[in-house]
Coordinates of N, CA and C in Angstrom, one line a residue:
Y302 N -96.0 98.5 -97.8 CA -95.9 98.5 -96.3 C -94.8 99.2 -96.0
V303 N -94.8 99.8 -94.8 CA -93.6 100.6 -94.3 C -93.2 100.1 -92.8
A304 N -91.9 99.8 -92.6 CA -91.7 99.0 -91.3 C -90.1 100.0 -90.8
D305 N -90.1 100.5 -89.8 CA -89.1 101.4 -89.4 C -88.8 102.4 -90.5
G306 N -89.6 102.9 -90.9 CA -89.4 104.1 -91.8 C -89.0 103.6 -93.3
L307 N -88.8 102.4 -93.9 CA -88.5 101.8 -94.7 C -89.6 101.2 -95.6
I308 N -89.6 101.4 -96.6 CA -90.8 100.9 -97.7 C -90.3 99.3 -97.9
T309 N -91.1 98.3 -97.3 CA -90.9 96.9 -97.6 C -91.6 96.0 -98.3
H310 N -92.5 96.7 -99.3 CA -93.5 95.7 -99.9 C -93.7 96.6 -101.3
N311 N -93.6 96.0 -102.4 CA -94.1 96.3 -103.6 C -93.2 97.3 -104.3
T312 N -92.1 97.6 -103.7 CA -91.1 98.4 -104.2 C -90.4 97.9 -105.6
A313 N -90.3 96.6 -105.6 CA -89.9 95.7 -106.9 C -90.7 96.1 -108.1
R314 N -92.0 96.1 -107.8 CA -93.2 96.1 -109.0 C -92.7 97.6 -109.5
D315 N -92.7 98.9 -108.6 CA -92.2 99.9 -108.9 C -91.1 100.3 -109.6
I316 N -89.8 99.7 -109.5 CA -89.0 99.5 -110.2 C -89.0 99.2 -111.3
F317 N -89.6 97.7 -111.6 CA -89.9 97.1 -112.6 C -90.6 97.5 -113.6
G318 N -91.7 98.5 -113.4 CA -92.3 99.5 -114.4 C -91.7 100.6 -114.7
I319 N -90.7 101.1 -114.2 CA -89.8 101.9 -114.4 C -88.9 101.3 -115.6
A320 N -88.4 100.0 -115.7 CA -87.6 99.6 -116.2 C -88.4 99.2 -117.6
V321 N -89.6 98.6 -117.6 CA -90.4 98.2 -118.7 C -90.5 99.7 -119.4
A322 N -90.9 100.8 -119.0 CA -91.3 102.0 -119.6 C -89.8 102.5 -120.5
R323 N -88.8 102.6 -119.4 CA -87.3 102.5 -120.4 C -87.3 101.5 -121.5
A324 N -87.3 100.4 -121.4 CA -87.1 99.6 -122.5 C -88.0 99.8 -123.8
F325 N -89.5 100.1 -123.3 CA -90.3 100.7 -124.4 C -89.9 101.8 -125.4
Q326 N -89.4 102.8 -124.2 CA -88.8 104.2 -125.2 C -87.5 104.0 -125.8
S327 N -86.9 102.8 -125.5 CA -85.3 102.3 -126.3 C -86.1 101.9 -127.4
I328 N -87.0 101.0 -127.6 CA -87.6 100.2 -128.4 C -88.2 101.3 -129.4
R329 N -89.0 102.3 -128.9 CA -89.5 103.3 -130.0 C -88.3 104.1 -130.5
N330 N -87.5 104.7 -129.7 CA -86.3 105.7 -130.2 C -85.4 105.0 -131.0
N331 N -85.4 103.8 -131.2 CA -84.4 103.2 -132.2 C -85.4 102.5 -133.3
D332 N -86.5 103.2 -133.4 CA -87.3 102.7 -134.7 C -87.6 101.0 -134.6
L333 N -87.6 100.4 -133.9 CA -88.3 98.9 -133.5 C -89.6 98.6 -133.0
L334 N -90.3 99.6 -133.3 CA -91.8 99.5 -132.9 C -92.5 98.2 -133.8
G335 N -92.9 97.4 -133.6 CA -93.4 96.3 -134.5 C -92.5 95.2 -134.8
K336 N -91.3 95.6 -134.5 CA -90.1 94.5 -134.8 C -89.6 94.0 -133.5
V337 N -89.6 94.6 -132.4 CA -89.3 94.1 -131.1 C -90.7 94.4 -130.0
R338 N -91.2 93.3 -129.8 CA -92.4 93.3 -128.9 C -92.3 92.9 -127.6
M339 N -93.0 93.5 -126.6 CA -93.0 93.2 -125.5 C -94.3 92.3 -125.3
C340 N -94.2 91.4 -125.4 CA -95.8 90.4 -125.5 C -96.2 89.7 -124.4
N341 N -95.5 89.5 -123.1 CA -95.9 89.1 -121.9 C -95.2 89.6 -121.0
F342 N -95.8 89.8 -119.6 CA -95.3 90.2 -118.2 C -95.8 89.1 -117.2
I343 N -94.7 88.5 -116.7 CA -94.9 87.7 -115.7 C -94.0 88.1 -114.4
H344 N -94.8 88.7 -113.5 CA -94.2 89.4 -112.1 C -93.0 90.2 -112.5
D345 N -91.6 89.8 -112.4 CA -90.6 90.6 -112.9 C -89.8 90.2 -113.9
E346 N -90.6 89.5 -114.9 CA -90.1 89.4 -116.4 C -91.2 89.5 -117.6
V347 N -90.2 90.1 -118.5 CA -91.0 90.2 -119.9 C -90.6 89.3 -120.8
L348 N -91.4 89.0 -121.6 CA -91.2 87.8 -122.8 C -91.3 88.8 -123.9
Y349 N -90.1 88.9 -124.8 CA -89.8 89.5 -125.9 C -89.9 88.7 -127.3
E350 N -90.5 89.4 -128.2 CA -90.7 88.6 -129.5 C -90.1 89.6 -130.5
I351 N -88.7 89.0 -131.0 CA -87.9 90.0 -132.1 C -87.8 89.5 -133.4
S352 N -88.4 90.2 -134.3 CA -88.5 90.2 -135.5 C -87.1 89.4 -136.3
A353 N -87.1 88.5 -137.4 CA -85.7 88.0 -137.9 C -85.3 89.0 -138.5
E354 N -85.7 90.2 -138.8 CA -85.0 91.2 -139.7 C -84.3 92.3 -138.9
V355 N -84.3 91.7 -137.4 CA -83.5 92.7 -136.7 C -82.3 91.8 -136.0
N356 N -81.3 92.5 -135.8 CA -80.1 92.1 -135.0 C -80.3 91.7 -133.7
V357 N -80.7 90.1 -133.5 CA -81.0 89.9 -132.2 C -80.0 90.3 -131.0
L358 N -78.9 90.2 -131.2 CA -77.6 90.3 -130.2 C -78.0 91.9 -129.8
A359 N -77.8 92.8 -130.7 CA -78.1 94.2 -130.6 C -79.2 94.5 -130.1
A360 N -80.5 94.0 -130.4 CA -81.8 94.2 -129.7 C -81.7 93.9 -128.2
V361 N -81.0 92.8 -127.8 CA -81.1 92.1 -126.5 C -80.2 93.2 -125.6
G362 N -79.0 93.5 -126.3 CA -78.1 94.5 -125.6 C -78.9 96.0 -125.2
M363 N -79.7 96.3 -126.2 CA -80.4 97.6 -126.2 C -81.5 97.3 -124.9
I364 N -82.0 96.3 -125.0 CA -83.2 96.0 -123.8 C -82.3 95.9 -122.4
L365 N -81.4 95.4 -122.2 CA -80.6 94.9 -121.1 C -80.0 96.4 -120.8
E366 N -79.7 97.3 -121.6 CA -79.1 98.4 -121.1 C -80.2 99.4 -120.8
A367 N -81.4 99.4 -121.1 CA -82.5 100.2 -120.7 C -83.1 99.5 -119.4
M368 N -83.0 98.5 -119.3 CA -83.7 98.0 -118.0 C -82.8 98.0 -116.7
Q369 N -81.5 98.3 -117.0 CA -80.3 98.2 -116.0 C -80.4 99.6 -115.3
L370 N -81.4 99.9 -114.3 CA -81.6 101.2 -113.7 C -80.9 101.5 -112.5
V371 N -80.1 102.4 -112.4 CA -79.5 102.9 -111.3 C -80.2 104.2 -110.7
I372 N -80.5 104.2 -109.3 CA -81.3 105.1 -108.8 C -80.2 105.3 -107.5
P373 N -79.6 106.6 -107.7 CA -78.7 107.1 -106.6 C -79.6 106.8 -105.1
E374 N -78.4 106.2 -104.1 CA -78.8 106.0 -102.7 C -80.0 105.0 -102.7
F375 N -80.0 104.2 -103.6 CA -81.2 102.9 -103.6 C -80.4 101.8 -104.1
P376 N -80.3 100.9 -103.1 CA -79.5 99.2 -103.3 C -79.7 98.8 -104.6

């Protein structure tokens, strides 16, 4: 929806989709496919499964970095 020239509905879903794609790309680029899994998506949340053979703190840090997206001139 647009109100007074501003998109006011469903923008969070678009941003969330970008963040999920970035997180998946980070998992793939760090050779963690099958070891770090995005197994459930609920609204704006992702449930991850992280294998015991992976450093959990490092994996969570990688996910957080990938999902923190800065879009210039966007709040």
